[in-house]
Amino acid sequence: MEKELIIEARNLKQYFRISDRYTIRAVDGVSFQIHSGEVLGLVGETGCGKSTIARTLAGIYQPTEGEVLFGNMPVSGKNASKEQRKKMQREMQLVFQDSSAALNPRMTVEKIVLEPLRIQKTTRDRAASRQRLLELLSQVGLDDTYLEKYPNELSGGQRQRVAIARSLMLHPKLIIADEPISSMDISIQAQIVTLFQRLQREQGFSMLFIAHDLSVIRFISDTVGVMLHGRIVELAPSKELFDHPLHPYTRSLLSAIHVPDPIYERSKKVIDYDRDSPLGTVLAERSPGHFVLE
Ligand SMILES: Nc1ncnc2c1ncn2[C@@H]1O[C@H](COP(=O)(O)OP(=O)(O)OP(=O)(O)O)[C@@H](O)[C@H]1O
Ligand SMILES: [Mg+2]
């Protein structure tokens, strides 16, 4: 059976006009698909356009060119279907680096996690809501003693757990997680990534997971997109990408991963990649599902 297509970016471009003479091409012709239950990881240096993709998918920005499709229907541009946009808003949730900091400081954990029900005006009886609330808290590793706590009484990791519980309240089909761990201590990062992976496997939602750290991307993603200057320069199934990186930029990223093996360390050469080398525009398929920008 064909897997259900959840979201698609088609030749997405997002330009920011700064002045008459200066336009930032934050996203410059990006295409990918995420199917049901799939995790697409996006990695690339700061400023390469990852968050802009997340915001454009979420409908916060209208693309300069190209299209976003949700469940095969356009949700951006002139052809956008209003109903489908609404459906997307219900079925897509965002988790950001600072989403834990953005929790309303005057609301208790209980109110925060239940908020999506109120916003979407979903009718649900109190007992069922309460049961879902407790279920979600336990899924993110918090017990009912947290219900009456306020965000400032929680650690950063606990706040992100609350933000994740809230994002799951309406059984989303897609989670967009934009560097959801980068503001945390390393040990907490590992806990939260493992939590994301477990929840994704249990609940089967699709995910766009953005991270700086290649080892995190490798751990959580089915497919990996490597971004450089607003483009995905290489896109491949995770194992394929890490075993057979083809683009020089991907290779240079991989060669920089710290491998704590002294023999390997001594023989390792960091491959330099000329960031100014001209990139073509053709996506060539080298092996099934493995695309490289030439
Ligand atoms: N609203 C905006 N107006 C103007 N320029 C913007 C806007 N948003 C992003 N940019 C620019 O677009 C480029 C891509 O930014 P973006 O935030 O998408 O990068 P990123 O890959 O998420 O980086 P990081 O890893 O640091 O989060 C940057 O040059 C940034 O300055
Ligand atoms: Mg970003």
mmCIF file of C-alpha atoms and ligand atoms in Angstrom:
data_model
loop_
_atom_site.group_PDB
_atom_site.id
_atom_site.type_symbol
_atom_site.label_atom_id
_atom_site.label_comp_id
_atom_site.label_asym_id
_atom_site.label_seq_id
_atom_site.Cartn_x
_atom_site.Cartn_y
_atom_site.Cartn_z
ATOM 1 C CA MET A 1 0.000 0.000 0.000
ATOM 2 C CA GLU A 2 1.213 3.506 -0.817
ATOM 3 C CA LYS A 3 2.023 5.539 2.235
ATOM 4 C CA GLU A 4 -0.179 8.552 2.803
ATOM 5 C CA LEU A 5 1.475 11.807 1.780
ATOM 6 C CA ILE A 6 1.247 14.192 4.719
ATOM 7 C CA ILE A 7 3.099 17.301 3.615
ATOM 8 C CA GLU A 8 5.017 18.351 0.556
ATOM 9 C CA ALA A 9 7.212 21.306 -0.347
ATOM 10 C CA ARG A 10 7.357 21.945 -4.073
ATOM 11 C CA ASN A 11 10.171 24.141 -5.299
ATOM 12 C CA LEU A 12 9.704 26.335 -2.259
ATOM 13 C CA LYS A 13 11.321 29.755 -2.301
ATOM 14 C CA GLN A 14 11.283 32.311 0.447
ATOM 15 C CA TYR A 15 13.000 35.596 -0.308
ATOM 16 C CA PHE A 16 13.220 38.499 2.106
ATOM 17 C CA ARG A 17 13.593 41.846 0.441
ATOM 18 C CA ILE A 18 15.790 43.938 2.660
ATOM 19 C CA SER A 19 16.218 46.927 0.317
ATOM 20 C CA ASP A 20 15.996 47.776 -3.384
ATOM 21 C CA ARG A 21 19.367 46.225 -3.910
ATOM 22 C CA TYR A 22 19.426 43.469 -1.371
ATOM 23 C CA THR A 23 17.279 40.361 -1.133
ATOM 24 C CA ILE A 24 18.021 37.404 1.137
ATOM 25 C CA ARG A 25 17.240 34.117 -0.553
ATOM 26 C CA ALA A 26 16.560 32.305 2.711
ATOM 27 C CA VAL A 27 14.980 29.308 0.978
ATOM 28 C CA ASP A 28 15.810 28.890 -2.672
ATOM 29 C CA GLY A 29 14.006 26.045 -4.376
ATOM 30 C CA VAL A 30 13.423 23.301 -1.837
ATOM 31 C CA SER A 31 11.361 20.174 -2.529
ATOM 32 C CA PHE A 32 10.575 17.231 -0.276
ATOM 33 C CA GLN A 33 7.742 14.999 0.843
ATOM 34 C CA ILE A 34 6.927 13.591 4.268
ATOM 35 C CA HIS A 35 4.707 10.506 4.371
ATOM 36 C CA SER A 36 2.709 9.151 7.282
ATOM 37 C CA GLY A 37 4.875 7.971 10.136
ATOM 38 C CA GLU A 38 8.068 9.316 8.557
ATOM 39 C CA VAL A 39 10.657 11.542 10.180
ATOM 40 C CA LEU A 40 12.541 13.945 7.939
ATOM 41 C CA GLY A 41 15.594 15.461 9.575
ATOM 42 C CA LEU A 42 16.974 18.763 8.325
ATOM 43 C CA VAL A 43 20.511 19.739 9.132
ATOM 44 C CA GLY A 44 22.739 22.609 8.067
ATOM 45 C CA GLU A 45 24.741 25.531 9.369
ATOM 46 C CA THR A 46 23.193 28.576 10.985
ATOM 47 C CA GLY A 47 21.331 30.838 8.563
ATOM 48 C CA CYS A 48 20.898 28.170 5.863
ATOM 49 C CA GLY A 49 17.109 28.495 5.969
ATOM 50 C CA LYS A 50 15.874 25.682 8.218
ATOM 51 C CA SER A 51 13.554 27.762 10.400
ATOM 52 C CA THR A 52 12.284 29.636 7.375
ATOM 53 C CA ILE A 53 11.199 26.306 5.872
ATOM 54 C CA ALA A 54 9.467 25.401 9.149
ATOM 55 C CA ARG A 55 7.636 28.746 9.225
ATOM 56 C CA THR A 56 6.657 28.569 5.580
ATOM 57 C CA LEU A 57 5.283 25.033 6.000
ATOM 58 C CA ALA A 58 3.326 26.179 9.032
ATOM 59 C CA GLY A 59 1.761 29.001 7.010
ATOM 60 C CA ILE A 60 3.429 31.767 9.025
ATOM 61 C CA TYR A 61 5.017 33.007 5.758
ATOM 62 C CA GLN A 62 3.542 32.832 2.281
ATOM 63 C CA PRO A 63 6.153 31.406 -0.081
ATOM 64 C CA THR A 64 7.708 33.789 -2.599
ATOM 65 C CA GLU A 65 7.440 30.950 -5.093
ATOM 66 C CA GLY A 66 6.511 27.296 -5.015
ATOM 67 C CA GLU A 67 3.883 25.545 -2.985
ATOM 68 C CA VAL A 68 3.130 23.772 0.255
ATOM 69 C CA LEU A 69 0.707 20.871 -0.017
ATOM 70 C CA PHE A 70 -0.944 19.216 2.950
ATOM 71 C CA GLY A 71 -2.523 15.855 2.164
ATOM 72 C CA ASN A 72 -2.141 16.545 -1.582
ATOM 73 C CA MET A 73 -3.993 19.868 -1.430
ATOM 74 C CA PRO A 74 -2.346 23.262 -1.733
ATOM 75 C CA VAL A 75 -2.322 25.226 1.532
ATOM 76 C CA SER A 76 -0.223 28.136 0.301
ATOM 77 C CA GLY A 77 -0.614 30.704 -2.447
ATOM 78 C CA LYS A 78 -3.576 31.527 -4.649
ATOM 79 C CA ASN A 79 -4.758 27.933 -4.980
ATOM 80 C CA ALA A 80 -4.845 27.361 -1.231
ATOM 81 C CA SER A 81 -7.897 25.620 0.089
ATOM 82 C CA LYS A 82 -9.241 27.354 3.183
ATOM 83 C CA GLU A 83 -10.706 24.171 4.612
ATOM 84 C CA GLN A 84 -7.459 22.340 4.076
ATOM 85 C CA ARG A 85 -5.530 25.127 5.833
ATOM 86 C CA LYS A 86 -7.860 24.767 8.810
ATOM 87 C CA LYS A 87 -7.420 21.033 8.743
ATOM 88 C CA MET A 88 -3.650 21.529 8.687
ATOM 89 C CA GLN A 89 -3.824 23.874 11.675
ATOM 90 C CA ARG A 90 -5.598 21.169 13.629
ATOM 91 C CA GLU A 91 -3.361 18.337 12.506
ATOM 92 C CA MET A 92 0.051 20.046 12.600
ATOM 93 C CA GLN A 93 1.830 21.132 15.760
ATOM 94 C CA LEU A 94 5.001 23.108 16.217
ATOM 95 C CA VAL A 95 7.617 22.639 18.885
ATOM 96 C CA PHE A 96 10.363 25.242 18.982
ATOM 97 C CA GLN A 97 13.626 25.745 20.747
ATOM 98 C CA ASP A 98 11.999 28.346 22.952
ATOM 99 C CA SER A 99 8.515 26.875 23.060
ATOM 100 C CA SER A 100 9.092 25.967 26.680
ATOM 101 C CA ALA A 101 9.974 29.582 27.438
ATOM 102 C CA ALA A 102 6.828 30.693 25.603
ATOM 103 C CA LEU A 103 4.509 28.825 27.973
ATOM 104 C CA ASN A 104 2.118 31.264 29.575
ATOM 105 C CA PRO A 105 3.673 31.976 33.008
ATOM 106 C CA ARG A 106 0.233 32.554 34.558
ATOM 107 C CA MET A 107 -1.141 29.195 33.531
ATOM 108 C CA THR A 108 -0.752 25.932 35.385
ATOM 109 C CA VAL A 109 0.535 22.846 33.592
ATOM 110 C CA GLU A 110 -3.032 21.529 33.546
ATOM 111 C CA LYS A 111 -4.354 24.631 31.749
ATOM 112 C CA ILE A 112 -1.399 24.725 29.349
ATOM 113 C CA VAL A 113 -1.773 21.125 28.209
ATOM 114 C CA LEU A 114 -5.560 21.460 27.868
ATOM 115 C CA GLU A 115 -5.299 24.749 25.956
ATOM 116 C CA PRO A 116 -5.434 23.259 22.419
ATOM 117 C CA LEU A 117 -8.861 21.806 23.221
ATOM 118 C CA ARG A 118 -10.080 25.243 24.196
ATOM 119 C CA ILE A 119 -8.541 26.950 21.157
ATOM 120 C CA GLN A 120 -9.941 24.417 18.704
ATOM 121 C CA LYS A 121 -13.260 24.466 20.589
ATOM 122 C CA THR A 122 -13.216 20.718 20.533
ATOM 123 C CA THR A 123 -16.162 19.438 22.480
ATOM 124 C CA ARG A 124 -15.111 16.795 24.900
ATOM 125 C CA ASP A 125 -16.477 15.908 28.265
ATOM 126 C CA ARG A 126 -14.497 16.861 31.326
ATOM 127 C CA ALA A 127 -13.731 13.330 32.406
ATOM 128 C CA ALA A 128 -12.336 12.421 28.979
ATOM 129 C CA SER A 129 -10.235 15.610 28.862
ATOM 130 C CA ARG A 130 -8.863 14.921 32.296
ATOM 131 C CA GLN A 131 -8.004 11.373 31.357
ATOM 132 C CA ARG A 132 -6.222 12.520 28.194
ATOM 133 C CA LEU A 133 -4.357 15.139 30.234
ATOM 134 C CA LEU A 134 -3.051 12.577 32.720
ATOM 135 C CA GLU A 135 -2.221 10.139 29.934
ATOM 136 C CA LEU A 136 -0.169 12.771 28.080
ATOM 137 C CA LEU A 137 1.671 13.901 31.197
ATOM 138 C CA SER A 138 2.663 10.346 31.982
ATOM 139 C CA GLN A 139 3.737 9.817 28.357
ATOM 140 C CA VAL A 140 6.160 12.721 28.629
ATOM 141 C CA GLY A 141 7.387 11.460 31.991
ATOM 142 C CA LEU A 142 5.596 13.808 34.399
ATOM 143 C CA ASP A 143 3.194 12.674 37.105
ATOM 144 C CA ASP A 144 0.050 14.379 38.390
ATOM 145 C CA THR A 145 1.956 16.349 41.014
ATOM 146 C CA TYR A 146 2.888 18.681 38.133
ATOM 147 C CA LEU A 147 -0.700 19.616 37.272
ATOM 148 C CA GLU A 148 -0.861 22.633 39.559
ATOM 149 C CA LYS A 149 2.673 23.865 38.907
ATOM 150 C CA TYR A 150 3.525 27.001 36.969
ATOM 151 C CA PRO A 151 6.237 27.119 34.252
ATOM 152 C CA ASN A 152 8.667 29.026 36.485
ATOM 153 C CA GLU A 153 8.581 26.121 38.949
ATOM 154 C CA LEU A 154 9.895 23.750 36.283
ATOM 155 C CA SER A 155 13.314 23.078 34.760
ATOM 156 C CA GLY A 156 13.924 23.750 31.049
ATOM 157 C CA GLY A 157 13.625 20.059 30.236
ATOM 158 C CA GLN A 158 10.370 19.759 32.208
ATOM 159 C CA ARG A 159 8.959 22.804 30.437
ATOM 160 C CA GLN A 160 9.798 21.282 27.064
ATOM 161 C CA ARG A 161 8.039 18.083 28.200
ATOM 162 C CA VAL A 162 4.956 20.154 28.976
ATOM 163 C CA ALA A 163 5.188 21.834 25.550
ATOM 164 C CA ILE A 164 5.417 18.394 23.931
ATOM 165 C CA ALA A 165 2.417 17.102 25.910
ATOM 166 C CA ARG A 166 0.428 20.108 24.736
ATOM 167 C CA SER A 167 1.464 19.551 21.125
ATOM 168 C CA LEU A 168 0.121 15.985 21.296
ATOM 169 C CA MET A 169 -3.256 16.864 22.815
ATOM 170 C CA LEU A 170 -5.125 16.854 19.506
ATOM 171 C CA HIS A 171 -3.447 13.722 18.091
ATOM 172 C CA PRO A 172 -1.439 15.586 15.424
ATOM 173 C CA LYS A 173 -0.518 13.949 12.136
ATOM 174 C CA LEU A 174 2.593 16.075 11.837
ATOM 175 C CA ILE A 175 4.980 17.669 14.306
ATOM 176 C CA ILE A 176 7.425 20.311 13.190
ATOM 177 C CA ALA A 177 10.211 20.449 15.737
ATOM 178 C CA ASP A 178 12.654 23.286 15.114
ATOM 179 C CA GLU A 179 15.766 22.691 17.226
ATOM 180 C CA PRO A 180 13.633 21.572 20.175
ATOM 181 C CA ILE A 181 16.663 20.626 22.245
ATOM 182 C CA SER A 182 19.318 23.174 21.456
ATOM 183 C CA SER A 183 18.754 25.337 24.517
ATOM 184 C CA MET A 184 19.289 22.441 26.935
ATOM 185 C CA ASP A 185 22.164 20.754 28.709
ATOM 186 C CA ILE A 186 23.600 17.799 26.801
ATOM 187 C CA SER A 187 22.200 15.194 29.234
ATOM 188 C CA ILE A 188 18.710 16.706 29.004
ATOM 189 C CA GLN A 189 19.003 16.888 25.194
ATOM 190 C CA ALA A 190 19.472 13.130 25.048
ATOM 191 C CA GLN A 191 16.399 12.580 27.238
ATOM 192 C CA ILE A 192 14.210 14.817 25.124
ATOM 193 C CA VAL A 193 15.353 13.335 21.794
ATOM 194 C CA THR A 194 14.707 9.842 23.135
ATOM 195 C CA LEU A 195 11.287 11.029 24.275
ATOM 196 C CA PHE A 196 10.511 12.390 20.794
ATOM 197 C CA GLN A 197 11.573 9.099 19.242
ATOM 198 C CA ARG A 198 9.503 6.996 21.625
ATOM 199 C CA LEU A 199 6.390 9.149 21.213
ATOM 200 C CA GLN A 200 6.786 9.145 17.436
ATOM 201 C CA ARG A 201 7.037 5.348 17.365
ATOM 202 C CA GLU A 202 4.111 4.868 19.743
ATOM 203 C CA GLN A 203 1.790 7.392 18.173
ATOM 204 C CA GLY A 204 2.961 7.218 14.572
ATOM 205 C CA PHE A 205 2.877 10.917 13.749
ATOM 206 C CA SER A 206 5.129 12.292 11.014
ATOM 207 C CA MET A 207 7.809 14.758 11.924
ATOM 208 C CA LEU A 208 10.075 17.393 10.476
ATOM 209 C CA PHE A 209 12.948 17.485 12.926
ATOM 210 C CA ILE A 210 15.468 20.299 12.637
ATOM 211 C CA ALA A 211 18.790 20.094 14.432
ATOM 212 C CA HIS A 212 22.366 21.298 14.219
ATOM 213 C CA ASP A 213 23.728 18.063 15.544
ATOM 214 C CA LEU A 214 24.225 15.315 12.972
ATOM 215 C CA SER A 215 24.285 12.536 15.559
ATOM 216 C CA VAL A 216 20.834 13.633 16.779
ATOM 217 C CA ILE A 217 19.579 13.780 13.187
ATOM 218 C CA ARG A 218 20.971 10.334 12.490
ATOM 219 C CA PHE A 219 19.328 8.900 15.604
ATOM 220 C CA ILE A 220 15.836 10.185 14.933
ATOM 221 C CA SER A 221 15.411 10.524 11.139
ATOM 222 C CA ASP A 222 14.234 8.116 8.460
ATOM 223 C CA THR A 223 15.319 10.551 5.757
ATOM 224 C CA VAL A 224 17.871 13.327 6.059
ATOM 225 C CA GLY A 225 18.085 16.578 4.123
ATOM 226 C CA VAL A 226 21.355 18.493 4.224
ATOM 227 C CA MET A 227 20.909 22.213 3.684
ATOM 228 C CA LEU A 228 23.343 24.780 2.406
ATOM 229 C CA HIS A 229 22.517 28.381 1.456
ATOM 230 C CA GLY A 230 18.757 27.902 1.216
ATOM 231 C CA ARG A 231 18.905 24.635 -0.673
ATOM 232 C CA ILE A 232 18.776 20.969 0.155
ATOM 233 C CA VAL A 233 22.014 19.805 -1.437
ATOM 234 C CA GLU A 234 21.568 16.157 -0.518
ATOM 235 C CA LEU A 235 18.513 14.146 0.472
ATOM 236 C CA ALA A 236 18.640 10.432 1.261
ATOM 237 C CA PRO A 237 17.425 7.714 3.618
ATOM 238 C CA SER A 238 19.325 8.190 6.872
ATOM 239 C CA LYS A 239 21.538 5.109 6.676
ATOM 240 C CA GLU A 240 22.300 5.697 3.008
ATOM 241 C CA LEU A 241 23.288 9.299 3.693
ATOM 242 C CA PHE A 242 25.631 8.413 6.529
ATOM 243 C CA ASP A 243 27.106 5.378 4.711
ATOM 244 C CA HIS A 244 27.451 6.980 1.276
ATOM 245 C CA PRO A 245 27.507 10.750 1.529
ATOM 246 C CA LEU A 246 27.939 12.153 -1.972
ATOM 247 C CA HIS A 247 27.853 15.901 -1.742
ATOM 248 C CA PRO A 248 31.131 17.495 -0.675
ATOM 249 C CA TYR A 249 29.312 19.593 1.908
ATOM 250 C CA THR A 250 27.697 16.499 3.466
ATOM 251 C CA ARG A 251 31.107 14.865 3.523
ATOM 252 C CA SER A 252 32.650 17.826 5.233
ATOM 253 C CA LEU A 253 29.881 17.807 7.861
ATOM 254 C CA LEU A 254 30.390 14.090 8.484
ATOM 255 C CA SER A 255 34.143 14.362 8.689
ATOM 256 C CA ALA A 256 33.714 16.918 11.451
ATOM 257 C CA ILE A 257 31.666 14.581 13.687
ATOM 258 C CA HIS A 258 33.731 13.705 16.676
ATOM 259 C CA VAL A 259 34.387 9.982 16.782
ATOM 260 C CA PRO A 260 36.067 9.012 20.057
ATOM 261 C CA ASP A 261 38.307 6.376 18.522
ATOM 262 C CA PRO A 262 42.023 7.281 18.822
ATOM 263 C CA ILE A 263 43.127 5.336 15.742
ATOM 264 C CA TYR A 264 40.354 6.814 13.659
ATOM 265 C CA GLU A 265 41.066 10.241 15.105
ATOM 266 C CA ARG A 266 44.677 10.116 13.950
ATOM 267 C CA SER A 267 43.797 8.980 10.443
ATOM 268 C CA LYS A 268 40.845 11.325 10.074
ATOM 269 C CA LYS A 269 41.257 14.191 7.688
ATOM 270 C CA VAL A 270 38.784 16.990 7.865
ATOM 271 C CA ILE A 271 37.577 17.507 4.333
ATOM 272 C CA ASP A 272 37.385 21.160 3.482
ATOM 273 C CA TYR A 273 34.538 22.238 1.323
ATOM 274 C CA ASP A 274 34.634 25.397 -0.672
ATOM 275 C CA ARG A 275 31.436 27.105 0.377
ATOM 276 C CA ASP A 276 31.539 29.462 -2.582
ATOM 277 C CA SER A 277 31.655 26.779 -5.226
ATOM 278 C CA PRO A 278 28.830 27.260 -7.706
ATOM 279 C CA LEU A 279 25.924 24.927 -7.201
ATOM 280 C CA GLY A 280 23.812 23.857 -10.095
ATOM 281 C CA THR A 281 20.099 23.446 -9.928
ATOM 282 C CA VAL A 282 19.547 19.889 -11.046
ATOM 283 C CA LEU A 283 18.592 17.210 -8.583
ATOM 284 C CA ALA A 284 20.042 13.979 -9.848
ATOM 285 C CA GLU A 285 18.918 10.679 -8.386
ATOM 286 C CA ARG A 286 21.960 8.483 -7.732
ATOM 287 C CA SER A 287 20.274 5.527 -6.056
ATOM 288 C CA PRO A 288 16.681 5.024 -4.948
ATOM 289 C CA GLY A 289 15.660 7.984 -2.821
ATOM 290 C CA HIS A 290 19.155 9.488 -2.791
ATOM 291 C CA PHE A 291 19.285 12.916 -4.413
ATOM 292 C CA VAL A 292 22.222 15.231 -4.774
ATOM 293 C CA LEU A 293 22.324 18.761 -5.999
ATOM 294 C CA GLU A 294 24.916 19.076 -8.739
HETATM 295 N N1 LIG B 1 11.746 37.535 8.695
HETATM 296 C C1 LIG B 1 12.949 37.661 8.119
HETATM 297 N N2 LIG B 1 13.314 38.808 7.495
HETATM 298 C C2 LIG B 1 14.521 38.914 6.895
HETATM 299 N N3 LIG B 1 15.444 37.952 6.875
HETATM 300 C C3 LIG B 1 15.154 36.794 7.469
HETATM 301 C C4 LIG B 1 13.892 36.578 8.131
HETATM 302 N N4 LIG B 1 13.883 35.324 8.639
HETATM 303 C C5 LIG B 1 15.067 34.782 8.323
HETATM 304 N N5 LIG B 1 15.827 35.650 7.617
HETATM 305 C C6 LIG B 1 17.169 35.389 7.062
HETATM 306 O O1 LIG B 1 17.065 34.219 6.275
HETATM 307 C C7 LIG B 1 18.204 33.388 6.432
HETATM 308 C C8 LIG B 1 17.774 32.022 6.945
HETATM 309 O O2 LIG B 1 17.342 32.141 8.296
HETATM 310 P P1 LIG B 1 16.779 30.934 9.145
HETATM 311 O O3 LIG B 1 16.325 31.451 10.450
HETATM 312 O O4 LIG B 1 15.784 30.195 8.333
HETATM 313 O O5 LIG B 1 18.095 30.020 9.316
HETATM 314 P P2 LIG B 1 18.301 28.709 10.193
HETATM 315 O O6 LIG B 1 18.857 27.675 9.270
HETATM 316 O O7 LIG B 1 17.076 28.374 10.939
HETATM 317 O O8 LIG B 1 19.470 29.157 11.187
HETATM 318 P P3 LIG B 1 19.721 28.678 12.720
HETATM 319 O O9 LIG B 1 20.395 27.348 12.617
HETATM 320 O O10 LIG B 1 20.638 29.731 13.245
HETATM 321 O O11 LIG B 1 18.419 28.633 13.433
HETATM 322 C C9 LIG B 1 19.139 34.134 7.365
HETATM 323 O O12 LIG B 1 20.044 34.851 6.566
HETATM 324 C C10 LIG B 1 18.227 35.072 8.121
HETATM 325 O O13 LIG B 1 18.906 36.211 8.518
HETATM 326 MG MG MG B 2 16.602 28.236 12.980
#
